[in-house]
Short mmCIF file of C-alpha atoms in Angstrom, two decimals:
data_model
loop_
_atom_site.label_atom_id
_atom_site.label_comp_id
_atom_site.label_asym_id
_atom_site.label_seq_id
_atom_site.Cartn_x
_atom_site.Cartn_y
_atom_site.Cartn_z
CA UNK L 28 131.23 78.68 105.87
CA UNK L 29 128.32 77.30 104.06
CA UNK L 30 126.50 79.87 102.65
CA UNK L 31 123.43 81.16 101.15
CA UNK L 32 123.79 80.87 97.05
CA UNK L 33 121.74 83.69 96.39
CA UNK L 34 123.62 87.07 97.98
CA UNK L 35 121.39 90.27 98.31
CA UNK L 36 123.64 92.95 99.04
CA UNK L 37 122.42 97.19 99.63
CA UNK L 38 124.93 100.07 99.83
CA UNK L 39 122.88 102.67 101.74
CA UNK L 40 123.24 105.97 100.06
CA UNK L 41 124.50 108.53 102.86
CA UNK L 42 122.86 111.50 101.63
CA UNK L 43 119.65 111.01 100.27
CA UNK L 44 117.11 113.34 98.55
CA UNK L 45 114.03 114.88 101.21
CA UNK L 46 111.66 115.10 98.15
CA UNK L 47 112.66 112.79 95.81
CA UNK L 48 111.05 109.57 97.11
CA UNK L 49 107.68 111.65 96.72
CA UNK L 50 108.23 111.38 92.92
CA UNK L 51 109.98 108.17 92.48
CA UNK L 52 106.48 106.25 91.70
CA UNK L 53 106.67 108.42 88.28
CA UNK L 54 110.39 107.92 87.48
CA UNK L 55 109.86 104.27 87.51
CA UNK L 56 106.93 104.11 85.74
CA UNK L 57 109.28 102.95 82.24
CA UNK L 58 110.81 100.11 84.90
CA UNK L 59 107.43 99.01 85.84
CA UNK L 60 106.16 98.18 82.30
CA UNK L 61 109.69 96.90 81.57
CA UNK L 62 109.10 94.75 84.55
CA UNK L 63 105.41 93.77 83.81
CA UNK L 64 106.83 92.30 80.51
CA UNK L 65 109.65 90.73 81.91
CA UNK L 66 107.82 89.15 84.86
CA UNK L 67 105.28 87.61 82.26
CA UNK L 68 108.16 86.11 80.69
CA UNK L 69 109.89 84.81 84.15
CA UNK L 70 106.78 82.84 84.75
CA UNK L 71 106.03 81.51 80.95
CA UNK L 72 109.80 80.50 81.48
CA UNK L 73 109.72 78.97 84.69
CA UNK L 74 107.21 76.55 83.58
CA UNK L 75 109.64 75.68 80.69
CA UNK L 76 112.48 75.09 83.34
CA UNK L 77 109.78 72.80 85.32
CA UNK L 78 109.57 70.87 82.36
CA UNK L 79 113.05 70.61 81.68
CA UNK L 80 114.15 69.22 85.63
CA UNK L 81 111.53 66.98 85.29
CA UNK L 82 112.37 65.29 81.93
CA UNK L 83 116.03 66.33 81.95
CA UNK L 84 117.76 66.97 85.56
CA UNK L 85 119.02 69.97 83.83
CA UNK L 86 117.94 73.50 84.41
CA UNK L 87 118.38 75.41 80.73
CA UNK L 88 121.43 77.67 81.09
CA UNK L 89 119.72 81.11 79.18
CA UNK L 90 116.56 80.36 81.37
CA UNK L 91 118.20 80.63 84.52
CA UNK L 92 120.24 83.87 83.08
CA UNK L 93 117.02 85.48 82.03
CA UNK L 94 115.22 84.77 85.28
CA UNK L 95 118.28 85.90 87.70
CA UNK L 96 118.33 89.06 85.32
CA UNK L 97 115.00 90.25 86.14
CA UNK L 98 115.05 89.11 89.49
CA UNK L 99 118.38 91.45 89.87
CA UNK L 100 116.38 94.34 87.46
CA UNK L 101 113.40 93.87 90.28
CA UNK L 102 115.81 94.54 93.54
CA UNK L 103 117.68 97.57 91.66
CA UNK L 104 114.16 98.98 90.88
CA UNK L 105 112.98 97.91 94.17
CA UNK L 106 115.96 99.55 95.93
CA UNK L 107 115.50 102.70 94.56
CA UNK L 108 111.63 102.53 95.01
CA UNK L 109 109.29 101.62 97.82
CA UNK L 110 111.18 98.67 98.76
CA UNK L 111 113.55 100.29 100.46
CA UNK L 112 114.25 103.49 99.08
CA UNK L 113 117.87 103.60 99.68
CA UNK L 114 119.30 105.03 96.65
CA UNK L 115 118.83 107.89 94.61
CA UNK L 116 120.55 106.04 91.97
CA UNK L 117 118.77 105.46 89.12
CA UNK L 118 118.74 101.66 87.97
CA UNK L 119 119.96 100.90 84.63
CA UNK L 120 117.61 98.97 81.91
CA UNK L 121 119.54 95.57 81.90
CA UNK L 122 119.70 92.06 82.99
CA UNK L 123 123.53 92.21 83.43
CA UNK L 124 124.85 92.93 87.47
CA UNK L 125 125.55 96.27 87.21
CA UNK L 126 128.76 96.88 89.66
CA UNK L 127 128.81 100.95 90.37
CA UNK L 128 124.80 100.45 91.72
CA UNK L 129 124.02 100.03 95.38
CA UNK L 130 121.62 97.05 94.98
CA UNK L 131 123.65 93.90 93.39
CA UNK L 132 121.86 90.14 93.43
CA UNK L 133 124.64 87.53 93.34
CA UNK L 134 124.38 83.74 92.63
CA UNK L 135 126.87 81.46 93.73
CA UNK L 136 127.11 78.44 91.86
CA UNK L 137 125.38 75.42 93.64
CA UNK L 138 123.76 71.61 93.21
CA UNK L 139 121.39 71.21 89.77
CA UNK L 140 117.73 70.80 91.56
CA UNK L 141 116.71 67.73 92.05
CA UNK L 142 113.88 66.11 89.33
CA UNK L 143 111.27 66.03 92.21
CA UNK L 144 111.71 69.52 93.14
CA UNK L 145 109.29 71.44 90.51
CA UNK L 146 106.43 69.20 92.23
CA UNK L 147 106.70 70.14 95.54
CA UNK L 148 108.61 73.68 95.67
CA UNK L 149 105.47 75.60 95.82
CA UNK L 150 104.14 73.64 98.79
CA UNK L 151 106.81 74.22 100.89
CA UNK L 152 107.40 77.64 100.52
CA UNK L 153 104.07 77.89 101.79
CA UNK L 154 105.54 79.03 105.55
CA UNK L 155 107.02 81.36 103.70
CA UNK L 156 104.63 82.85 101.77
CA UNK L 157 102.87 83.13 104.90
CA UNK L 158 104.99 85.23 106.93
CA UNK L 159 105.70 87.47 104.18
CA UNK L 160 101.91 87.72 103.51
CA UNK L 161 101.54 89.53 106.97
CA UNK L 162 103.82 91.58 106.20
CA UNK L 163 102.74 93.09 103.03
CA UNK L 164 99.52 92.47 103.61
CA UNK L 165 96.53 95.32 104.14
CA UNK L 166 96.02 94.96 108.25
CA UNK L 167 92.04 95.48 109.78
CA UNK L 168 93.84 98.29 111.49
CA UNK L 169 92.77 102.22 110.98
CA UNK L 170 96.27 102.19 108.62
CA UNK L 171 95.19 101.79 105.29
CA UNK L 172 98.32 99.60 104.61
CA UNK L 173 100.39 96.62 105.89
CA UNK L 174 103.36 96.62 107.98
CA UNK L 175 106.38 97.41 105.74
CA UNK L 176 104.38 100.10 103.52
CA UNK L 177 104.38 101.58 106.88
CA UNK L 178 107.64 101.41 107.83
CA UNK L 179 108.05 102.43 104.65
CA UNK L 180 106.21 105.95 105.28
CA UNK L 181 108.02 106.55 108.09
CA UNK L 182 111.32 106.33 106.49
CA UNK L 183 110.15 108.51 103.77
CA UNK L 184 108.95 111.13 106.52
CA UNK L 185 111.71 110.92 108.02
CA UNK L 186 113.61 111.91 105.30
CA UNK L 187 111.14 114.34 104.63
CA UNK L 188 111.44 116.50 107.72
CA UNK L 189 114.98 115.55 109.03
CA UNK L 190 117.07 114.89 106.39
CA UNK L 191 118.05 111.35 107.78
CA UNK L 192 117.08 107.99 107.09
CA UNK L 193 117.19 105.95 110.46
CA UNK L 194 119.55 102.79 110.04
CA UNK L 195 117.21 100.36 111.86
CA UNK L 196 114.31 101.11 109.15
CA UNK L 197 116.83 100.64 106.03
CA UNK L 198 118.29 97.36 107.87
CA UNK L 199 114.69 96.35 108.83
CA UNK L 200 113.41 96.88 104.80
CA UNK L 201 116.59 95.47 103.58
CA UNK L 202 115.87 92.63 104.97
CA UNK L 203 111.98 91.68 104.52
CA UNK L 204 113.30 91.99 100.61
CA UNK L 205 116.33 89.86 101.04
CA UNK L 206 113.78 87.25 102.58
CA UNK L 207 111.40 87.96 99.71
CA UNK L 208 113.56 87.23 96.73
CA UNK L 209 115.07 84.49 98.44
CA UNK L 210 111.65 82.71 98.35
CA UNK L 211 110.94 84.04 94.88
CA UNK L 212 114.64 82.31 93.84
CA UNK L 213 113.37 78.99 95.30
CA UNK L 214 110.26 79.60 93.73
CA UNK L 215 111.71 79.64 90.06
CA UNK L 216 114.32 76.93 91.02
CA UNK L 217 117.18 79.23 90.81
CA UNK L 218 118.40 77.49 94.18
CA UNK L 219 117.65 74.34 95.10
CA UNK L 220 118.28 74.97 98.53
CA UNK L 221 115.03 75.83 100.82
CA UNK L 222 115.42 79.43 102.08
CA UNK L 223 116.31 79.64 105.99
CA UNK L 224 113.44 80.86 107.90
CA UNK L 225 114.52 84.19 109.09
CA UNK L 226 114.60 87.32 108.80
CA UNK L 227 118.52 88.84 107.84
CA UNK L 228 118.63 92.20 108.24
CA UNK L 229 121.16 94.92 107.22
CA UNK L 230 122.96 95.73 103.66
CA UNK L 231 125.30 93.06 103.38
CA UNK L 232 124.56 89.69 104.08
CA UNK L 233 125.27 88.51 107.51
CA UNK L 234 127.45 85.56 106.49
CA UNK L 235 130.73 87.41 105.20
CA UNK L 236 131.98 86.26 102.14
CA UNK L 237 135.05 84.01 102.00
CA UNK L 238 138.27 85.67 101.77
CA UNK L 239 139.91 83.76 99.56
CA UNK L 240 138.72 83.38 95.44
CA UNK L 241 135.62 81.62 95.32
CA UNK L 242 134.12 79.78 91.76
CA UNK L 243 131.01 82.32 90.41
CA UNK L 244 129.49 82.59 87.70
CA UNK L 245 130.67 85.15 85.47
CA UNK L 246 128.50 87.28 82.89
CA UNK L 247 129.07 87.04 79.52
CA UNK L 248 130.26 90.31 78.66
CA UNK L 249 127.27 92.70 77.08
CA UNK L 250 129.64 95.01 74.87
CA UNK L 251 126.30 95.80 72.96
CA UNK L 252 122.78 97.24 73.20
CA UNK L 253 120.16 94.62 73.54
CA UNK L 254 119.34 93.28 70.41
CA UNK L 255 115.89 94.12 68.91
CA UNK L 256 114.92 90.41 68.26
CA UNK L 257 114.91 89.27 71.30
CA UNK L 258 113.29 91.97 72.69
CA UNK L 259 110.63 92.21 69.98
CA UNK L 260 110.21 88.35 70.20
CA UNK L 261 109.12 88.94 74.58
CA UNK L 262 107.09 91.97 74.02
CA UNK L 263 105.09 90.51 71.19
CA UNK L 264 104.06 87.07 72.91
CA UNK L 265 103.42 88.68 76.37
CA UNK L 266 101.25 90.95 74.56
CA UNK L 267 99.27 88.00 72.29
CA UNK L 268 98.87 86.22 75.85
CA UNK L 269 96.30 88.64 76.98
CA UNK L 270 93.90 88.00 73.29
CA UNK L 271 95.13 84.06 73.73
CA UNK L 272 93.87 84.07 77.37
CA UNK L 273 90.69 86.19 76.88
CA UNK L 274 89.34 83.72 73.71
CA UNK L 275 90.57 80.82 75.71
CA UNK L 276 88.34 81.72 78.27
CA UNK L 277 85.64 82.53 76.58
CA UNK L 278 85.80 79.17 74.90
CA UNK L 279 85.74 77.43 77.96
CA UNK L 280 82.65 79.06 79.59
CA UNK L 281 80.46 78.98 76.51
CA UNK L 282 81.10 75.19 76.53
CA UNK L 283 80.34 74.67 80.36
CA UNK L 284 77.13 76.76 79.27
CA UNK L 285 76.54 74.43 77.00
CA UNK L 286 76.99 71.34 78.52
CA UNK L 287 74.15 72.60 81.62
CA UNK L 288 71.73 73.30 78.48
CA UNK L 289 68.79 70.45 79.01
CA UNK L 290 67.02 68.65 75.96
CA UNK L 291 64.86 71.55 74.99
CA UNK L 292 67.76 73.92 75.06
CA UNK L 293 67.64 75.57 78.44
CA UNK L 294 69.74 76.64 80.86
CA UNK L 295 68.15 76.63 83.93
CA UNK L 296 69.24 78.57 87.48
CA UNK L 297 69.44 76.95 90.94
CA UNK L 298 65.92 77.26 92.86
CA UNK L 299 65.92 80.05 95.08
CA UNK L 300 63.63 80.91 98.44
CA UNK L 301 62.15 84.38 97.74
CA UNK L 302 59.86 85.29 100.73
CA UNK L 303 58.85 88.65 101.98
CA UNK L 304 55.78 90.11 104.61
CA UNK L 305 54.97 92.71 101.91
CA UNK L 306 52.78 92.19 98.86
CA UNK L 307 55.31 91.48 96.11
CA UNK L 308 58.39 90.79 95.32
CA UNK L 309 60.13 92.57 92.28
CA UNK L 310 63.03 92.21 90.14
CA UNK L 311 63.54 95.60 88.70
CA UNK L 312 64.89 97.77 85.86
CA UNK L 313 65.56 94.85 83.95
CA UNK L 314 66.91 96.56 80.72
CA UNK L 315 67.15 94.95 77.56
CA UNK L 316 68.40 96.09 74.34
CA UNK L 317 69.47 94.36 70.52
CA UNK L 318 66.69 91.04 71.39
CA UNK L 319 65.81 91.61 67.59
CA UNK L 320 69.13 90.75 66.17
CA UNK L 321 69.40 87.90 68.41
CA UNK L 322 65.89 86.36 67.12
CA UNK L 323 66.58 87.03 63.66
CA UNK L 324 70.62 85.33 63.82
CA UNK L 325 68.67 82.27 66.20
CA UNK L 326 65.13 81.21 66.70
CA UNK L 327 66.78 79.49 70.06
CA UNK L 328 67.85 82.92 71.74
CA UNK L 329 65.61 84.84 73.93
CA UNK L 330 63.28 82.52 75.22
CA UNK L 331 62.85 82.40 78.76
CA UNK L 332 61.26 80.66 81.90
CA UNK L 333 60.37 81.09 85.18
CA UNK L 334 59.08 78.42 87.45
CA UNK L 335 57.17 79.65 90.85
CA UNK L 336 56.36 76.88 93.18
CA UNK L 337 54.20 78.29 95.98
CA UNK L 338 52.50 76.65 98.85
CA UNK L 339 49.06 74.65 97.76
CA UNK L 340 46.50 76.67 99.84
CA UNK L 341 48.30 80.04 97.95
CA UNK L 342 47.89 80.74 94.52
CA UNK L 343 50.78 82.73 93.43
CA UNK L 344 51.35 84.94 90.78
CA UNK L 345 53.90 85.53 88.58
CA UNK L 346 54.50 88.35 85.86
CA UNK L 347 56.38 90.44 83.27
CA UNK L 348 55.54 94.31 82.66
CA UNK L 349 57.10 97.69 81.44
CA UNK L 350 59.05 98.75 84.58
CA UNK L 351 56.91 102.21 84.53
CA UNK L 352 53.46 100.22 84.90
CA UNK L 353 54.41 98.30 87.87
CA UNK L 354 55.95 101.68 89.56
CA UNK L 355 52.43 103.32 89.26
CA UNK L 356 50.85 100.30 90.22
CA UNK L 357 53.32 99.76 93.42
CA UNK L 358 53.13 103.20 94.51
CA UNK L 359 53.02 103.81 98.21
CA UNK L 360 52.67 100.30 99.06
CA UNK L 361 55.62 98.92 100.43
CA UNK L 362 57.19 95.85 98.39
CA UNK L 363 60.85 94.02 98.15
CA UNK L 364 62.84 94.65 95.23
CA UNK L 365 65.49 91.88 94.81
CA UNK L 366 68.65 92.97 94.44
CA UNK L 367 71.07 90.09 94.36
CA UNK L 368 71.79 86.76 96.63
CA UNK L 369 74.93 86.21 99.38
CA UNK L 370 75.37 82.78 100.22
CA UNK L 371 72.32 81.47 98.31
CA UNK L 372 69.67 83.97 100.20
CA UNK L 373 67.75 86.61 98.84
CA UNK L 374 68.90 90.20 99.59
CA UNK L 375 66.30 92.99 99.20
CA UNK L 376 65.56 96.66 98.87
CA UNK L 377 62.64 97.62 101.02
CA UNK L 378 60.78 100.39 99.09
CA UNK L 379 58.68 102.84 100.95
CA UNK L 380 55.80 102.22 102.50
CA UNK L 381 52.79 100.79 104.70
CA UNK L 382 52.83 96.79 104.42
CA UNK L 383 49.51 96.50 102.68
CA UNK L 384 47.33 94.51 100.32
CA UNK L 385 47.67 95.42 96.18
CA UNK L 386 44.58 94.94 93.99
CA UNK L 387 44.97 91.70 92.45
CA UNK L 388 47.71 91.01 90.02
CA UNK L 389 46.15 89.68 87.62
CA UNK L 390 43.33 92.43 86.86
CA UNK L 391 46.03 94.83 85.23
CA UNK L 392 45.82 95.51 82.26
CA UNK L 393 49.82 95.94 81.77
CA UNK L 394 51.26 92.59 82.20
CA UNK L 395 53.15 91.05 78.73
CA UNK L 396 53.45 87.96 80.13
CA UNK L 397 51.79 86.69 83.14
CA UNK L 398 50.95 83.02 85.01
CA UNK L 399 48.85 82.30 87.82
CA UNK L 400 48.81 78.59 89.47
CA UNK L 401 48.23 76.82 92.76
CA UNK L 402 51.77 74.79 93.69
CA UNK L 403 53.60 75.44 90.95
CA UNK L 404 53.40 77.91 87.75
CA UNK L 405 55.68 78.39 84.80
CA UNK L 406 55.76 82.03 82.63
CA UNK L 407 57.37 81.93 78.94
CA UNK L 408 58.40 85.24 77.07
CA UNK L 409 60.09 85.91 74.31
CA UNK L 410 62.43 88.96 74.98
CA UNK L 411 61.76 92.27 73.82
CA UNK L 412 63.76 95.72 73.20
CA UNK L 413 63.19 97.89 76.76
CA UNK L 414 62.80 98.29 80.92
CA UNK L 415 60.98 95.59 82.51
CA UNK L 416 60.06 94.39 85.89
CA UNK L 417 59.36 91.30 87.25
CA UNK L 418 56.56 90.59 89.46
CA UNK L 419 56.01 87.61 92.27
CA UNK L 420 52.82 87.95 94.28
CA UNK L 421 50.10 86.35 95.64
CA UNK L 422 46.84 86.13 93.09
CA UNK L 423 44.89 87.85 95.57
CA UNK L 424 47.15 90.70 96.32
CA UNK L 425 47.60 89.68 100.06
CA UNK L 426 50.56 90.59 102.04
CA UNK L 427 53.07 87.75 102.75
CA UNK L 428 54.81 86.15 99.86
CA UNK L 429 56.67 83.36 99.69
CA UNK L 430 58.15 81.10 96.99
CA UNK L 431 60.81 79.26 95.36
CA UNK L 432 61.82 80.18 91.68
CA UNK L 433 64.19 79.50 89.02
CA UNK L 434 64.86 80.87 86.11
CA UNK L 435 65.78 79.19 82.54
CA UNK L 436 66.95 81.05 78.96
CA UNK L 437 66.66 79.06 75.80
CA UNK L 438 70.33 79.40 74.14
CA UNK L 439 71.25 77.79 70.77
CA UNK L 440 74.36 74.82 70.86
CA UNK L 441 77.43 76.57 71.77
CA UNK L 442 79.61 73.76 70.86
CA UNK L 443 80.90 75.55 67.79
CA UNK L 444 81.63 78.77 68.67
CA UNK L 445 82.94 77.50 72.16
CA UNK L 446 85.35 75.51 70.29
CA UNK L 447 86.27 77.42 68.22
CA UNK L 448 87.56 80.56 70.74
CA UNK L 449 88.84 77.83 72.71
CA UNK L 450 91.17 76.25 69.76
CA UNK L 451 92.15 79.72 68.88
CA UNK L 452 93.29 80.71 72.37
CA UNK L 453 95.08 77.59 72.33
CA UNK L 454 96.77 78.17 69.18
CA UNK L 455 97.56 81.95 69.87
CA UNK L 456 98.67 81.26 73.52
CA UNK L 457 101.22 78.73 71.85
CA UNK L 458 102.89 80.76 69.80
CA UNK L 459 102.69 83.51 72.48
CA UNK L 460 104.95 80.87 74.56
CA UNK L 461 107.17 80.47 71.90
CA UNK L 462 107.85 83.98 71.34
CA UNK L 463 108.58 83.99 74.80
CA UNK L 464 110.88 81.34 75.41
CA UNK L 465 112.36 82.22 71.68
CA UNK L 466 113.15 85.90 73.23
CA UNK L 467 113.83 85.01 77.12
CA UNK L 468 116.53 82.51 76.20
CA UNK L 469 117.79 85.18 73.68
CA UNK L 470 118.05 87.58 75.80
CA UNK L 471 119.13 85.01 79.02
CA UNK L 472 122.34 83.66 76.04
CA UNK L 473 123.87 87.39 76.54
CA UNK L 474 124.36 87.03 80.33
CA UNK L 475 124.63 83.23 80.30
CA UNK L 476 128.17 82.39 81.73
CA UNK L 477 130.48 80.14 79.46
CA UNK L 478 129.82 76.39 79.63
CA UNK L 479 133.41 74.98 81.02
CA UNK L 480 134.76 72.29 78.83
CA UNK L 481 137.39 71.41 76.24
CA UNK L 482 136.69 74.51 74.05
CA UNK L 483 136.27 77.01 76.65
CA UNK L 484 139.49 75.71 79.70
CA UNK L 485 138.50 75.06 83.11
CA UNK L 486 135.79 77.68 84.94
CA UNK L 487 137.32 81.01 86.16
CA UNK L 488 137.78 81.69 89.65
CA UNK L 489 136.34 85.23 90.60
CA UNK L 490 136.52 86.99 93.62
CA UNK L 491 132.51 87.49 94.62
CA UNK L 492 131.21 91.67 93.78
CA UNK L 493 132.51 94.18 97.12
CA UNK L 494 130.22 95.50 98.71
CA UNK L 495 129.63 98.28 101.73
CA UNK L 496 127.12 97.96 104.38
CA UNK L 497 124.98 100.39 105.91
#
């Protein structure tokens, strides 16, 4: 019978805890950041196995050790956890197939992956990744969670209030996860073979194992602790990712900034319709702090612009004052604070308020910066330390405003210093990579089966792991 390389198998424990699943979320908390570090590396070293099918035809042998390891580490944890919870058994901290646990991951041997294959094998697990995204996805339903979560509550209830665990659930669980790490095997080109569309419930896989011996893959044999090196060598570059990816970005976003500044050294906002049946329109609590050690490190930093374009026959108003000013000045007339845009219109804050005329703008005493023009008007300011509001009205005070604005801030050339992060995210990332792949294939070499050849005698034939069903 032609079967499925990869071989999820689940040996229901018959008498399982009420309480315990209630606490499992802390017990595994060690697994989880085991498997947050390991994961990081899976994916660093998938990349590397891309690489290696495309230029090579070969999959690296430690690579695909490491990455069945913590995909076997993930079912054990996920077994015991809120993937199934159908063990009490606590999973070991290893890589290795662990033989006495309920939840074993098995990988027959099978066809290298073809060159093309790291192209296109995210594409067409796409039907896949659909039908398990309804699954585990958050429904619009009252239930706060998706479909197996549920399931998953129920089971746990169950167990909760009866003492049972109701076979159809388990089977039902079982096999969303067999589905799931099928696709996630495909995904990191541990099989070639595209995953059958289906879902196979139950603990043991549904196509029984030949009787007879069968060629696997044996595990090296792990007669010692892991060795520190390796270890050391993961944990170190999956923790100099997050600095390598953080100045990276950085780097990259101060030189897009810099590349939208114009000749005079702005950077300038889309235009934006502001329009309201009230007397102004305000921008408020606009709190700034530390303006004089940006002046005094650049003369190019804190300058900045707004342009108001208004219709001809009415002459707008545009101005800058201490946020308390404009709140006595505002008070019991009703007026539109701005507080944000959704798909490029305004949204607003109606304060309190008859819709009434204000005494003209441009009489108070208050303003720190101010501009006043028919069509189109333009306010500069150098920032300042403290709470500020901004101010769009018409110069008479009338109700009804409407305009379109755009602001600008005067920045100093970012090439440098965007360069610079960017070149030392690069660098760091690198050798966060290479302390990756240095300690992934170090620790993938311990479970990495014997190449057959000369040296080594033709490939032993094992009999595949025995396993119960539910």
């Amino acid at each position: 019978m032609d079967l499925y390389p990869l071989r999820v198998e689940a040996r229901r424990d018959e008498s399982l805890s009420r309480w315990l699943w209630l606490v499992k979320w802390l017990l595994l908390l060690p697994h989880y950041l085991a498997l947050a570090v390991l994961w990081t590396g899976l994916v660093v070293l998938t990349l590397v196995a891309y690489l290696a099918v495309l230029f090579t035809g070969r999959y690296p042998e430690p690579i695909r050790a490491y990455n069945l390891g913590v995909l076997r580490w993930t079912w054990r944890v996920g077994y015991y956890g809120y993937q199934a919870l159908g063990t009490d058994a606590y999973p070991p901290f290893t890589l290795a197939d662990h033989p006495d646990h309920p939840a074993r991951l098995h990988l027959d041997p099978h066809e290298p992956p073809p060159r093309w294959l790291p192209l296109v094998a995210w594409l067409f697990a796409v039907p896949h990744l659909i039908v398990l995204g309804a699954l585990y996805r958050t429904t619009d339903t009252p239930a706060p969670f998706g479909l197996t979560a549920a399931l998953l509550l129920i089971a746990g209830l169950a167990l909760l209030f009866t003492g049972r665990y109701p076979g159809g659930l388990h089977d039902l669980l079982v096999g969303v996860a067999r589905w799931n790490l099928r696709v996630a095997a495909y995904l990191v080109l541990l099989v070639p073979r595209y995953p059958p569309l289906r879902l196979d419930q139950g603990g043991p896989e549904p196509d029984p194992a030949p009787a007879g011996p069968v060629a696997a893959q044996p595990s090296r044999p792990d007669p010692h602790p892991p060795v520190a090196g390796p270890v050391t060598a993961l944990v170190a570059g999956v923790l100099l990712l997050l600095p390598a990816v953080g100045l990276g970005t950085g780097g990259v976003i101060l030189l897009t900034v810099d590349a939208a500044r114009d000749s005079a050294g702005y950077v300038t906002s889309p235009v934006q319709r502001l329009q309201t049946s009230t007397a102004a329109i305000t921008a408020e609590h606009v709190t700034l702090t530390g303006t004089g050690a940006w002046t005094r490190q650049t003369a190019d930093l804190g300058e900045l612009r707004l342009e108001v374009t208004a219709p001809a026959d009415r002459p707008v108003f545009v101005g800058i004052a201490p946020q308390s000013a404009v709140d006595t000045w505002l008070a019991g007339t009703a007026h539109d604070e701005l507080t944000g845009f959704a798909s490029g219109a305004a949204r607003y804050d109606r304060s309190g308020g008859p819709v009434r005329p204000v005494s003209a703008p441009a009489a108070q005493p208050f303003w720190i910066a101010q501009s006043t023009g028919s069509g189109s008007t333009t306010l500069q300011w150098t920032a300042a330390d403290g709470e500020y509001a901004v101010v769009v009205a018409n110069v008479t005070g009338a109700a009804g405003v409407s305009a379109d604005v755009r602001g600008a801030a005067r920045i100093p050339d970012l090439t440098g210093p965007g360069s610079g992060l960017l070149a030392a995210g690069v660098l760091i990332g690198l050798l966060a990579v290479g302390l990756i792949v240095i300690g992934g294939t170090g620790l993938g070499r311990r479970h990495s089966a014997p190449v057959p050849g000369p040296q080594n005698g033709p490939t032993p034939r094992l009999n595949p792991p025995v396993t119960t069903g539910s």
